[in-house]
Coordinates of C-alpha atoms in Angstrom, one line a residue:
Chain A
X791 CA -2.5 -33.7 20.6
X792 CA -4.2 -34.7 23.8
X793 CA -2.9 -37.8 25.5
X794 CA -4.8 -40.8 24.2
X795 CA -5.9 -39.2 20.9
X796 CA -5.3 -41.2 17.8
X797 CA -2.5 -39.9 15.7
X798 CA -4.2 -38.9 12.4
X799 CA -1.3 -37.0 10.9
X800 CA 1.4 -34.4 11.5
X801 CA 1.9 -30.8 10.6
X802 CA 3.8 -30.8 7.4
X803 CA 6.7 -28.6 6.2
X804 CA 5.4 -25.1 5.7
X805 CA 6.0 -25.6 2.0
X806 CA 3.8 -28.7 1.9
X807 CA 0.7 -28.3 -0.4
X808 CA -2.4 -30.4 -0.1
X809 CA -2.5 -32.3 -3.4
X810 CA -4.4 -35.3 -2.1
X811 CA -6.8 -36.5 -4.8
X812 CA -5.4 -34.2 -7.5
X813 CA -5.3 -35.9 -10.9
X814 CA -2.7 -33.3 -12.2
X815 CA -0.4 -30.8 -10.6
X816 CA 1.9 -27.9 -11.7
X817 CA 5.0 -26.6 -10.0
X818 CA 5.2 -22.9 -9.0
X819 CA 2.5 -21.7 -11.5
X820 CA 2.7 -18.1 -10.3
X821 CA 6.5 -17.9 -10.6
X822 CA 6.5 -19.3 -14.1
X823 CA 3.5 -17.2 -15.2
X824 CA 5.2 -14.1 -13.9
X825 CA 8.3 -14.9 -15.9
X826 CA 6.2 -15.2 -19.1
X827 CA 4.5 -11.9 -18.3
X828 CA 7.8 -10.2 -17.6
X829 CA 9.4 -11.5 -20.8
X830 CA 6.7 -9.6 -22.7
X831 CA 6.5 -6.5 -20.5
X832 CA 9.6 -4.8 -19.3
X833 CA 7.6 -2.8 -16.7
X834 CA 7.1 -5.9 -14.6
X835 CA 9.2 -6.0 -11.4
X836 CA 9.2 -8.3 -8.4
X837 CA 9.7 -7.8 -4.6
X838 CA 9.4 -10.0 -1.6
X839 CA 9.9 -9.7 2.2
X840 CA 12.2 -12.6 2.8
X841 CA 9.8 -15.1 1.4
X842 CA 11.1 -15.5 -2.2
X843 CA 11.2 -19.3 -2.3
X844 CA 8.1 -19.6 -0.1
X845 CA 6.0 -17.5 -2.6
X846 CA 7.5 -19.0 -5.8
X847 CA 8.8 -15.5 -6.9
X848 CA 12.3 -17.0 -6.7
X849 CA 11.6 -18.3 -10.3
X850 CA 11.2 -14.7 -11.4
X851 CA 14.2 -13.5 -9.3
X852 CA 16.5 -16.1 -11.0
X853 CA 15.3 -15.1 -14.5
X854 CA 15.4 -11.3 -13.9
X855 CA 17.7 -10.6 -11.0
X856 CA 18.0 -6.9 -11.9
X857 CA 14.3 -6.5 -11.8
X858 CA 13.9 -8.2 -8.4
X859 CA 14.1 -6.4 -5.0
X860 CA 14.6 -8.3 -1.8
X861 CA 13.1 -6.0 0.9
X862 CA 14.0 -8.2 3.9
X863 CA 11.6 -9.0 6.8
X864 CA 9.8 -5.7 6.5
X865 CA 6.2 -5.7 5.2
X866 CA 5.5 -2.0 5.5
X867 CA 8.6 -1.3 3.5
X868 CA 7.6 -4.0 1.0
X869 CA 4.2 -2.5 0.2
X870 CA 5.4 1.1 0.4
X871 CA 8.3 0.4 -2.0
X872 CA 6.0 -1.4 -4.4
X873 CA 3.8 1.7 -4.4
X874 CA 6.8 3.9 -5.1
X875 CA 8.0 1.6 -7.9
X876 CA 4.5 1.8 -9.4
X877 CA 4.6 5.6 -9.3
X878 CA 7.6 5.5 -11.7
X879 CA 5.5 3.6 -14.2
X880 CA 6.5 0.0 -13.3
X881 CA 4.2 -2.9 -12.5
X882 CA 5.4 -4.3 -9.2
X883 CA 4.4 -7.8 -7.9
X884 CA 5.1 -7.9 -4.1
X885 CA 4.9 -11.2 -2.3
X886 CA 4.6 -12.2 1.3
X887 CA 2.0 -14.3 3.2
X888 CA -1.6 -13.2 3.6
X889 CA -1.2 -12.8 7.4
X890 CA 1.8 -10.4 7.0
X891 CA 0.5 -8.4 4.1
X892 CA -2.9 -7.7 5.7
X893 CA -2.1 -7.7 9.4
X894 CA 1.3 -5.9 9.3
X895 CA 0.9 -3.6 6.3
X896 CA -2.8 -2.9 6.2
X897 CA -2.3 0.9 6.3
X898 CA 0.2 0.8 3.5
X899 CA -2.2 -1.2 1.3
X900 CA -5.2 1.1 2.2
X901 CA -3.3 4.4 1.8
X902 CA -0.3 3.8 -0.4
X903 CA -1.9 1.3 -2.8
X904 CA -5.7 1.8 -2.8
X905 CA -6.2 5.5 -1.9
X906 CA -3.2 6.3 -4.0
X907 CA -4.5 4.1 -6.9
X908 CA -1.0 2.7 -7.3
X909 CA -0.7 -0.1 -9.8
X910 CA 0.6 -2.6 -7.3
X911 CA 0.0 -6.4 -7.3
X912 CA 0.1 -7.9 -3.8
X913 CA 0.5 -11.7 -4.0
X914 CA -0.2 -13.3 -0.6
X915 CA 0.6 -16.9 0.2
X916 CA -0.8 -19.4 2.8
X917 CA -4.5 -18.4 2.5
X918 CA -6.7 -20.0 5.1
X919 CA -6.1 -23.7 5.8
X920 CA -3.4 -24.2 3.1
X921 CA -0.9 -24.3 5.9
X922 CA -0.9 -26.3 9.1
X923 CA 1.1 -23.8 11.0
X924 CA -1.7 -22.4 13.1
X925 CA -3.1 -19.0 13.8
X926 CA 0.1 -17.0 13.2
X927 CA 0.4 -18.2 9.6
X928 CA -3.1 -19.0 8.4
X929 CA -4.7 -16.1 6.6
X930 CA -8.3 -16.6 7.6
X931 CA -9.7 -13.1 7.7
X932 CA -7.7 -11.4 4.9
X933 CA -10.5 -11.4 2.3
X934 CA -12.8 -9.5 4.8
X935 CA -10.1 -6.9 5.4
X936 CA -9.1 -6.5 1.7
X937 CA -12.7 -6.5 0.4
X938 CA -13.5 -3.5 2.6
X939 CA -10.7 -1.4 1.2
X940 CA -12.2 1.0 -1.5
X941 CA -10.7 0.5 -5.0
X942 CA -8.9 -2.7 -4.3
X943 CA -9.4 -5.8 -6.5
X944 CA -9.4 -9.1 -4.6
X945 CA -8.8 -12.5 -6.1
X946 CA -8.8 -16.0 -4.7
X947 CA -7.8 -18.5 -7.4
X948 CA -8.8 -22.1 -7.2
X949 CA -6.0 -24.0 -8.9
X950 CA -2.8 -23.8 -11.0
X951 CA -4.6 -22.9 -14.2
X952 CA -6.3 -20.0 -12.6
X953 CA -3.2 -18.8 -10.7
X954 CA -1.3 -18.6 -14.0
X955 CA -4.1 -16.9 -16.0
X956 CA -4.8 -14.5 -13.2
X957 CA -1.2 -13.5 -13.0
X958 CA -1.2 -12.4 -16.6
X959 CA -4.6 -10.8 -16.2
X960 CA -3.7 -8.6 -13.2
X961 CA -0.5 -7.5 -14.9
X962 CA -2.8 -6.1 -17.7
X963 CA -5.3 -4.7 -15.2
X964 CA -4.6 -1.1 -14.2
X965 CA -5.0 -0.7 -10.5
X966 CA -4.1 -2.3 -7.1
X967 CA -4.8 -6.0 -6.7
X968 CA -4.6 -8.4 -3.7
X969 CA -4.4 -12.0 -4.9
X970 CA -4.2 -15.0 -2.7
X971 CA -1.4 -17.4 -3.8
X972 CA -1.3 -21.2 -4.2
X973 CA 2.3 -22.0 -4.3
X974 CA 4.6 -25.0 -4.7
X975 CA 3.0 -28.2 -6.2
X976 CA -0.5 -26.9 -7.0
X977 CA -3.4 -29.1 -8.1
X978 CA -4.5 -28.4 -11.7
X979 CA -8.3 -28.8 -11.9
X980 CA -9.4 -26.4 -14.6
X981 CA -8.5 -27.1 -18.3
X982 CA -6.7 -24.0 -19.7
X983 CA -8.1 -24.8 -23.1
X984 CA -11.6 -24.2 -21.9
X985 CA -11.3 -22.0 -18.8
X986 CA -10.4 -18.3 -19.1
X987 CA -9.9 -16.0 -16.1
X988 CA -11.2 -12.5 -16.3
X989 CA -10.9 -10.0 -13.5
X990 CA -14.4 -9.4 -12.0
X991 CA -16.1 -12.4 -13.7
X992 CA -17.4 -15.5 -12.0
X993 CA -17.5 -18.8 -14.0
X994 CA -20.2 -21.4 -14.0
X995 CA -18.2 -24.6 -14.0
X996 CA -21.1 -26.9 -13.8
X997 CA -24.8 -26.4 -14.1
X998 CA -27.6 -28.0 -12.1
X999 CA -31.1 -27.0 -11.0
X1000 CA -31.4 -28.4 -7.5
X1001 CA -28.7 -26.7 -5.5
X1002 CA -26.0 -24.1 -6.2
X1003 CA -22.5 -24.2 -4.8
X1004 CA -21.0 -20.7 -4.9
X1005 CA -17.3 -21.1 -4.1
X1006 CA -14.0 -19.5 -4.2
X1007 CA -10.3 -20.5 -3.9
X1008 CA -9.5 -24.0 -3.0
X1009 CA -13.1 -24.7 -2.0
X1010 CA -14.1 -24.8 -5.7
X1011 CA -12.4 -28.2 -6.5
X1012 CA -14.1 -29.5 -3.3
X1013 CA -17.5 -28.1 -4.5
X1014 CA -17.0 -30.0 -7.8
X1015 CA -16.3 -33.1 -5.8
X1016 CA -19.4 -32.6 -3.7
X1017 CA -21.5 -32.0 -6.9
X1018 CA -20.2 -35.4 -8.2
X1019 CA -21.2 -37.1 -4.9
X1020 CA -24.7 -35.6 -5.1
X1021 CA -25.1 -36.6 -8.8
X1022 CA -25.1 -40.2 -7.6
X1023 CA -28.1 -39.4 -5.6
X1024 CA -29.9 -37.7 -8.5
X1025 CA -29.3 -34.3 -7.0
X1026 CA -28.2 -31.9 -9.7
X1027 CA -25.8 -29.3 -8.3
X1028 CA -24.4 -26.2 -10.1
X1029 CA -20.9 -24.9 -9.2
X1030 CA -20.3 -21.2 -9.7
X1031 CA -16.7 -20.2 -9.1
X1032 CA -16.2 -16.7 -7.9
X1033 CA -12.5 -16.2 -8.5
X1034 CA -12.7 -12.4 -8.1
X1035 CA -14.2 -11.4 -4.7
X1036 CA -14.1 -7.8 -5.5
X1037 CA -15.4 -6.4 -7.8
X1038 CA -18.1 -9.0 -7.1
X1039 CA -19.9 -10.5 -10.2
X1040 CA -23.3 -9.7 -8.9
X1041 CA -25.0 -10.4 -12.2
X1042 CA -23.6 -14.0 -12.5
X1043 CA -24.5 -14.8 -8.9
X1044 CA -27.9 -13.2 -9.0
X1045 CA -28.8 -14.9 -12.2
X1046 CA -27.9 -18.3 -10.8
X1047 CA -29.6 -17.8 -7.5
X1048 CA -32.8 -16.5 -9.1
X1049 CA -33.0 -19.9 -10.8
X1050 CA -31.6 -22.1 -8.0
X1051 CA -32.5 -20.7 -4.6
X1052 CA -30.9 -23.4 -2.5
X1053 CA -27.4 -22.1 -2.0
X1054 CA -24.2 -23.3 -0.4
X1055 CA -21.3 -20.9 -0.2
X1056 CA -17.8 -22.3 0.3
X1057 CA -14.7 -20.4 1.2
X1058 CA -11.3 -21.0 2.7
X1059 CA -11.8 -18.1 5.1
X1060 CA -14.0 -17.2 8.1
X1061 CA -17.6 -17.1 7.2
X1062 CA -17.8 -13.4 8.1
X1063 CA -16.8 -10.7 5.6
X1064 CA -15.8 -13.0 2.7
X1065 CA -17.8 -14.8 0.0
X1066 CA -20.8 -15.7 2.1
X1067 CA -21.2 -12.1 3.2
X1068 CA -21.0 -10.9 -0.4
X1069 CA -23.6 -13.4 -1.5
X1070 CA -25.9 -12.5 1.4
X1071 CA -25.5 -8.8 0.8
X1072 CA -26.4 -9.2 -2.8
X1073 CA -29.4 -11.4 -2.1
X1074 CA -30.8 -8.8 0.3
X1075 CA -30.2 -6.0 -2.3
X1076 CA -31.8 -8.0 -5.1
X1077 CA -34.6 -9.3 -2.8
X1078 CA -33.8 -12.9 -3.7
X1079 CA -35.6 -15.5 -1.7
X1080 CA -32.8 -17.9 -1.1
X1081 CA -31.9 -20.6 1.5
X1082 CA -28.2 -20.1 2.3
X1083 CA -25.8 -22.5 4.0
X1084 CA -22.3 -21.1 4.7
X1085 CA -19.3 -23.4 4.6
X1086 CA -16.1 -21.8 5.8
X1087 CA -13.9 -21.3 8.9
X1088 CA -15.9 -20.6 12.0
X1089 CA -15.2 -17.6 14.2
X1090 CA -12.0 -18.9 15.7
X1091 CA -8.3 -19.1 15.1
X1092 CA -7.4 -22.6 13.9
X1093 CA -5.2 -25.3 15.3
X1094 CA -2.0 -26.5 13.7
X1095 CA -1.9 -29.9 12.2
X1096 CA -2.0 -31.8 8.9
X1097 CA -4.1 -30.3 6.2
X1098 CA -6.5 -33.2 5.9
X1099 CA -7.0 -33.2 9.6
X1100 CA -7.7 -29.4 9.6
X1101 CA -10.1 -29.6 6.7
X1102 CA -12.0 -32.3 8.7
X1103 CA -11.8 -30.5 12.0
X1104 CA -13.2 -27.2 10.6
X1105 CA -15.7 -28.7 8.2
X1106 CA -14.2 -27.9 4.8
X1107 CA -14.2 -31.3 3.1
X1108 CA -16.3 -32.2 0.0
X1109 CA -18.4 -34.3 2.4
X1110 CA -19.3 -31.3 4.5
X1111 CA -20.3 -29.4 1.3
X1112 CA -22.5 -32.3 0.2
X1113 CA -24.1 -32.6 3.6
X1114 CA -24.9 -28.9 3.7
X1115 CA -26.6 -29.3 0.4
X1116 CA -28.6 -32.4 1.5
X1117 CA -29.7 -30.5 4.7
X1118 CA -30.9 -27.5 2.7
X1119 CA -32.9 -29.7 0.3
X1120 CA -34.4 -31.7 3.2
X1121 CA -35.8 -28.8 5.1
Chain B
X1132 CA -3.4 16.7 -26.6
X1133 CA -1.9 20.0 -25.7
X1134 CA 1.8 20.3 -25.4
X1135 CA 2.8 21.1 -21.9
X1136 CA 5.7 23.6 -21.5
X1137 CA 9.0 21.9 -20.9
X1138 CA 10.4 25.0 -19.2
X1139 CA 12.3 24.1 -16.1
X1140 CA 11.8 26.0 -12.8
X1141 CA 14.8 28.3 -12.6
X1142 CA 17.1 27.5 -9.7
X1143 CA 19.5 29.7 -7.8
X1144 CA 22.1 29.1 -5.1
X1145 CA 22.3 32.7 -4.1
X1146 CA 21.4 32.9 -0.3
X1147 CA 19.9 36.4 -0.7
X1148 CA 17.5 35.2 -3.4
X1149 CA 16.6 32.1 -1.4
X1150 CA 16.0 34.2 1.7
X1151 CA 13.6 36.3 -0.4
X1152 CA 11.7 33.1 -1.5
X1153 CA 11.5 32.0 2.1
X1154 CA 9.9 35.3 3.1
X1155 CA 7.4 34.9 0.3
X1156 CA 6.5 31.4 1.5
X1157 CA 5.9 32.7 5.0
X1158 CA 3.6 35.4 3.6
X1159 CA 1.7 32.7 1.7
X1160 CA 1.4 30.6 4.9
X1161 CA 0.0 33.5 6.9
X1162 CA -2.4 34.3 4.2
X1163 CA -3.8 30.7 4.1
X1164 CA -3.9 30.4 7.9
X1165 CA -5.6 33.7 8.4
X1166 CA -8.5 32.8 6.1
X1167 CA -9.0 29.6 8.1
X1168 CA -8.3 31.2 11.4
X1169 CA -6.3 28.2 12.6
X1170 CA -4.1 25.4 11.4
X1171 CA -0.6 24.1 11.1
X1172 CA 0.8 27.6 10.7
X1173 CA 3.7 26.8 13.1
X1174 CA 4.9 24.0 10.8
X1175 CA 4.4 26.0 7.7
X1176 CA 6.5 28.9 9.0
X1177 CA 9.1 26.6 10.5
X1178 CA 9.8 24.7 7.4
X1179 CA 9.8 27.7 4.9
X1180 CA 13.6 28.1 4.8
X1181 CA 14.1 24.4 4.0
X1182 CA 11.3 24.4 1.3
X1183 CA 12.8 27.5 -0.2
X1184 CA 16.1 25.7 -0.6
X1185 CA 14.5 22.5 -1.9
X1186 CA 12.2 24.1 -4.4
X1187 CA 14.4 27.0 -5.6
X1188 CA 18.0 25.7 -5.3
X1189 CA 17.6 21.9 -5.9
X1190 CA 14.4 20.5 -7.4
X1191 CA 14.4 19.9 -11.1
X1192 CA 10.7 20.5 -12.1
X1193 CA 8.6 21.8 -14.9
X1194 CA 5.9 24.0 -13.3
X1195 CA 3.6 23.6 -16.3
X1196 CA 4.1 19.8 -16.4
X1197 CA 4.1 18.5 -12.8
X1198 CA 3.9 14.9 -14.0
X1199 CA 7.0 15.1 -16.2
X1200 CA 8.6 11.6 -15.9
X1201 CA 12.2 12.8 -15.3
X1202 CA 11.3 15.3 -12.6
X1203 CA 12.9 15.3 -9.2
X1204 CA 10.3 14.1 -6.7
X1205 CA 9.5 15.9 -3.4
X1206 CA 7.5 13.6 -1.1
X1207 CA 5.7 15.2 1.8
X1208 CA 5.4 12.5 4.4
X1209 CA 4.0 14.8 7.0
X1210 CA 0.7 15.6 5.3
X1211 CA -0.2 18.3 7.8
X1212 CA 2.7 20.4 6.6
X1213 CA 0.6 20.8 3.4
X1214 CA 0.2 24.5 4.2
X1215 CA 4.0 24.9 3.7
X1216 CA 4.0 22.8 0.6
X1217 CA 1.1 24.7 -1.0
X1218 CA 3.0 27.9 -0.4
X1219 CA 6.0 26.4 -2.2
X1220 CA 3.9 25.0 -5.1
X1221 CA 2.2 28.4 -5.6
X1222 CA 5.5 30.3 -5.4
X1223 CA 6.9 27.9 -8.0
X1224 CA 3.9 28.4 -10.3
X1225 CA 2.7 24.8 -10.1
X1226 CA -0.6 25.9 -8.6
X1227 CA -2.1 29.4 -8.9
X1228 CA -1.3 31.9 -6.1
X1229 CA -5.0 32.8 -5.9
X1230 CA -5.9 29.2 -5.1
X1231 CA -4.2 29.6 -1.7
X1232 CA -7.3 31.5 -0.5
X1233 CA -9.2 28.1 -0.7
X1234 CA -6.9 26.3 1.8
X1235 CA -8.9 24.1 4.0
X1236 CA -12.3 25.1 2.5
X1237 CA -14.9 22.5 1.6
X1238 CA -14.3 21.3 -1.9
X1239 CA -10.8 22.8 -2.2
X1240 CA -7.9 20.9 -3.7
X1241 CA -5.7 22.3 -0.9
X1242 CA -6.9 20.0 1.9
X1243 CA -5.4 20.5 5.4
X1244 CA -3.5 17.2 4.9
X1245 CA -2.1 17.3 1.4
X1246 CA -3.6 14.8 -1.0
X1247 CA -1.9 13.5 -4.1
X1248 CA -4.7 14.6 -6.3
X1249 CA -3.4 18.1 -6.1
X1250 CA -0.8 19.0 -8.8
X1251 CA 2.7 18.8 -7.4
X1252 CA 1.8 16.6 -4.4
X1253 CA 3.5 13.3 -5.1
X1254 CA 1.9 11.1 -2.4
X1255 CA -0.8 11.2 0.2
X1256 CA 1.1 11.6 3.4
X1257 CA -0.5 12.2 6.8
X1258 CA -0.5 8.6 7.9
X1259 CA 2.9 9.0 9.2
X1260 CA 5.8 6.8 8.3
X1261 CA 4.7 6.2 4.7
X1262 CA 6.7 8.7 2.8
X1263 CA 10.1 7.1 3.0
X1264 CA 8.8 3.7 2.1
X1265 CA 7.5 5.1 -1.2
X1266 CA 10.6 7.2 -1.7
X1267 CA 12.7 4.1 -1.6
X1268 CA 10.5 2.4 -4.2
X1269 CA 10.6 5.5 -6.4
X1270 CA 14.4 5.7 -6.2
X1271 CA 14.7 2.0 -7.1
X1272 CA 12.3 2.4 -10.0
X1273 CA 14.0 5.5 -11.4
X1274 CA 17.4 3.9 -11.2
X1275 CA 16.2 0.7 -12.9
X1276 CA 14.9 2.8 -15.7
X1277 CA 18.1 4.8 -16.1
X1278 CA 16.6 8.1 -15.0
X1279 CA 18.8 10.3 -13.0
X1280 CA 16.0 12.1 -11.2
X1281 CA 16.4 12.6 -7.5
X1282 CA 13.9 11.9 -4.7
X1283 CA 13.5 14.0 -1.5
X1284 CA 11.3 13.0 1.4
X1285 CA 10.5 15.5 4.1
X1286 CA 9.7 13.7 7.4
X1287 CA 9.5 14.8 11.0
X1288 CA 11.3 14.0 14.2
X1289 CA 8.1 12.4 15.4
X1290 CA 8.1 10.1 12.4
X1291 CA 11.4 8.7 13.6
X1292 CA 9.2 6.8 16.1
X1293 CA 7.5 4.9 13.3
X1294 CA 9.0 1.5 12.7
X1295 CA 8.4 1.8 8.9
X1296 CA 10.8 4.7 8.8
X1297 CA 13.6 2.4 9.9
X1298 CA 12.5 -0.4 7.6
X1299 CA 13.0 2.0 4.8
X1300 CA 16.2 3.4 6.2
X1301 CA 17.7 -0.1 6.0
X1302 CA 16.5 -0.6 2.4
X1303 CA 17.8 2.7 1.1
X1304 CA 21.2 1.9 2.6
X1305 CA 21.2 -1.7 1.4
X1306 CA 20.5 -0.6 -2.1
X1307 CA 22.9 2.4 -2.0
X1308 CA 20.3 4.9 -3.1
X1309 CA 22.4 8.0 -3.5
X1310 CA 19.7 9.9 -5.4
X1311 CA 17.5 9.8 -2.3
X1312 CA 17.6 12.5 0.4
X1313 CA 15.6 12.3 3.6
X1314 CA 15.1 15.7 5.3
X1315 CA 14.4 15.1 9.0
X1316 CA 12.6 18.2 10.5
X1317 CA 13.4 18.4 14.2
X1318 CA 11.1 21.1 15.5
X1319 CA 10.9 19.4 18.8
X1320 CA 7.1 19.3 18.9
X1321 CA 4.8 16.5 18.2
X1322 CA 1.0 16.1 19.0
X1323 CA 1.6 15.2 22.7
X1324 CA 4.6 17.4 23.3
X1325 CA 8.3 17.4 22.7
X1326 CA 9.7 14.0 21.5
X1327 CA 12.1 13.9 24.6
X1328 CA 8.9 13.6 26.7
X1329 CA 6.8 11.6 24.3
X1330 CA 9.4 9.1 23.1
X1331 CA 13.0 10.2 22.8
X1332 CA 14.7 9.9 19.5
X1333 CA 18.1 11.5 20.1
X1334 CA 20.8 11.2 19.1
X1335 CA 18.8 11.1 15.9
X1336 CA 21.6 12.0 13.5
X1337 CA 23.7 9.1 15.0
X1338 CA 20.8 6.8 14.3
X1339 CA 20.7 7.7 10.6
X1340 CA 24.5 7.4 10.4
X1341 CA 24.4 4.0 12.0
X1342 CA 21.9 2.9 9.4
X1343 CA 24.5 3.7 6.7
X1344 CA 23.3 7.1 5.6
X1345 CA 25.5 10.1 4.7
X1346 CA 24.2 12.3 7.5
X1347 CA 24.4 16.0 8.2
X1348 CA 22.8 18.1 10.9
X1349 CA 22.3 21.8 10.3
X1350 CA 20.3 24.8 11.6
X1351 CA 17.2 24.7 9.4
X1352 CA 17.1 28.5 9.2
X1353 CA 20.7 29.0 8.2
X1354 CA 20.3 29.3 4.4
X1355 CA 24.0 29.1 3.5
X1356 CA 24.4 26.0 5.8
X1357 CA 21.3 24.4 4.1
X1358 CA 22.7 25.2 0.6
X1359 CA 26.0 23.6 1.6
X1360 CA 24.3 20.5 3.1
X1361 CA 22.2 19.9 0.0
X1362 CA 25.2 20.5 -2.2
X1363 CA 27.1 17.8 -0.2
X1364 CA 24.2 15.4 -0.6
X1365 CA 24.2 16.1 -4.3
X1366 CA 27.8 15.3 -4.7
X1367 CA 28.4 12.4 -2.3
X1368 CA 28.0 9.1 -4.1
X1369 CA 27.2 5.6 -2.9
X1370 CA 24.9 6.2 0.1
X1371 CA 21.5 7.8 0.7
X1372 CA 21.5 11.2 2.4
X1373 CA 20.0 12.3 5.6
X1374 CA 19.8 16.1 6.4
X1375 CA 18.6 16.6 9.9
X1376 CA 17.4 20.2 10.2
X1377 CA 16.7 21.9 13.5
X1378 CA 13.8 24.3 13.1
X1379 CA 11.7 26.6 15.2
X1380 CA 7.9 26.2 15.0
X1381 CA 6.4 29.5 13.9
X1382 CA 9.7 30.9 12.8
X1383 CA 9.4 34.6 11.7
X1384 CA 6.3 35.4 13.9
X1385 CA 7.5 36.0 17.5
X1386 CA 4.1 35.4 19.0
X1387 CA 4.0 31.9 17.4
X1388 CA 7.6 31.1 18.2
X1389 CA 7.0 31.8 21.9
X1390 CA 3.8 29.7 22.2
X1391 CA 4.4 26.6 24.4
X1392 CA 1.9 24.5 22.4
X1393 CA 2.1 25.3 18.7
X1394 CA 1.3 21.9 17.0
X1395 CA -2.1 23.3 15.9
X1396 CA -2.5 27.1 16.4
X1397 CA -5.8 29.0 16.8
X1398 CA -5.5 32.8 16.4
X1399 CA -8.1 35.4 17.2
X1400 CA -9.1 37.4 14.1
X1401 CA -7.5 40.6 15.5
X1402 CA -4.2 39.1 16.0
X1403 CA -3.4 38.2 12.4
X1404 CA -2.4 41.8 11.7
X1405 CA 0.1 41.6 14.5
X1406 CA 1.4 38.3 13.1
X1407 CA 1.9 39.9 9.7
X1408 CA 3.7 42.9 11.3
X1409 CA 6.0 40.6 13.2
X1410 CA 6.9 38.6 10.1
X1411 CA 7.7 41.8 8.1
X1412 CA 9.8 43.1 11.0
X1413 CA 11.8 39.9 11.2
X1414 CA 12.8 40.0 7.6

């Protein structure tokens, strides 16, 4: 904080989640979902690299201590051991943070898990600006790295409902998966009675003919907020949630964009190599004549600070999404 | 679905029989290298005695069913030693002997750096420092499932410079993985020269011991000593086992042994006959 700056907030505990505005929340949806999956399937095992409590897998470890392996502060060993466990027929869920999984163990994910087609589930916490701890802890480019690895499935869930459903779905899915994790007290936005996660499928959460939000991760609830703001101005906005970045649901996105060519992508990630890139690539391939605005983290490492402050500072709030839509429609 | 033969590869602890297997492996290595004209022939020859002991005195496998779930696993971390592994797999009947003639050829399963898509190759090594990490996971997984299969990982002296090797060394010791054996091949030669000049690793046996491993160091060409070391590893409970083997690159072919730089050997077409003669003379 520069001298004379107004104090807008402070960096929270690393475990602090942003639940501001959430009507409902759930505690540790991943950990509890993993226990349910493991109760039904004895092949499921868990590992972490000294981040059990911080990735909610402590819930599993307490329920199944003999099926849980603490690997210590050693991410290469974490991913390598997970691959070895998978090769004996087990289904390992290995947790750490996005930054450590991708930056420290990239070769082990690429070769051990992806090239080796090991049935490993990498669960990575603190995606993007879900932590105020600055550049060392904010996983801002992990989706770009993971999307470029052949054969890897990449998932960025948007709320507690999807975290829980995706946990069960990826246990059933045969092959290596990288999933971003929302941990602790997690907002619950989607109704489990009507939403169903499926690997590789995008979901149209709201339809509208004027502008299309194509979003992933925690930006989807913000896109829904922005759509409600626009509704008051008689602008009808669609929201397509792309929970699986890879394989990318080209059909769902292309179908929507052919109908609604004004498009705002929204991701909790740098705007290069993630969702915006996937949409732009697809639009070029399909020769879709679209107008695209990209909401995401700019090409920079981010500051530390409170989560609302960071969302404002880097342009990730519902207001920024609505403004991007308004600008598209104006020009 | 056809029923795969459950017949186990017969094992022997007779040093004379093992020495005969080692000579066969070296002949296979020369055969592969001669067709390509170059390659990691120094490593293949240097590790032949160790592989003969592992494959024909220790490893519980079914040659007709290389994916048998209770098999002992041999993980080649150093993918470029593939030439030596293929020789052992062919000698064991896991891949056809005739296939050795395809080594390194376009479209062959016997790639210069061994890929796991080839029968009998457990993991894709080659990006060094991976093998032991996966070996630890396999040993944990097998133990959890109540299988008594053993896991062997062959790694190199140079790989002791990779941080991941020591991450895994900690984990194996922490979990008391006594069905896991790391074979550390010290041939004193890595891509840029001898480890003492590139990045010193000695006293390497002391390092494994300090990490809590049951550690032995033997001459990697002394078959009775190798048999004894593997027997001790098999019968010592509670800790993972490190067998540091000192080997000579190109062992069995004097012309290759005496080369100063033998990490990747190129040989003129006329000199292969000389190499074969030297191998037969050494046996």
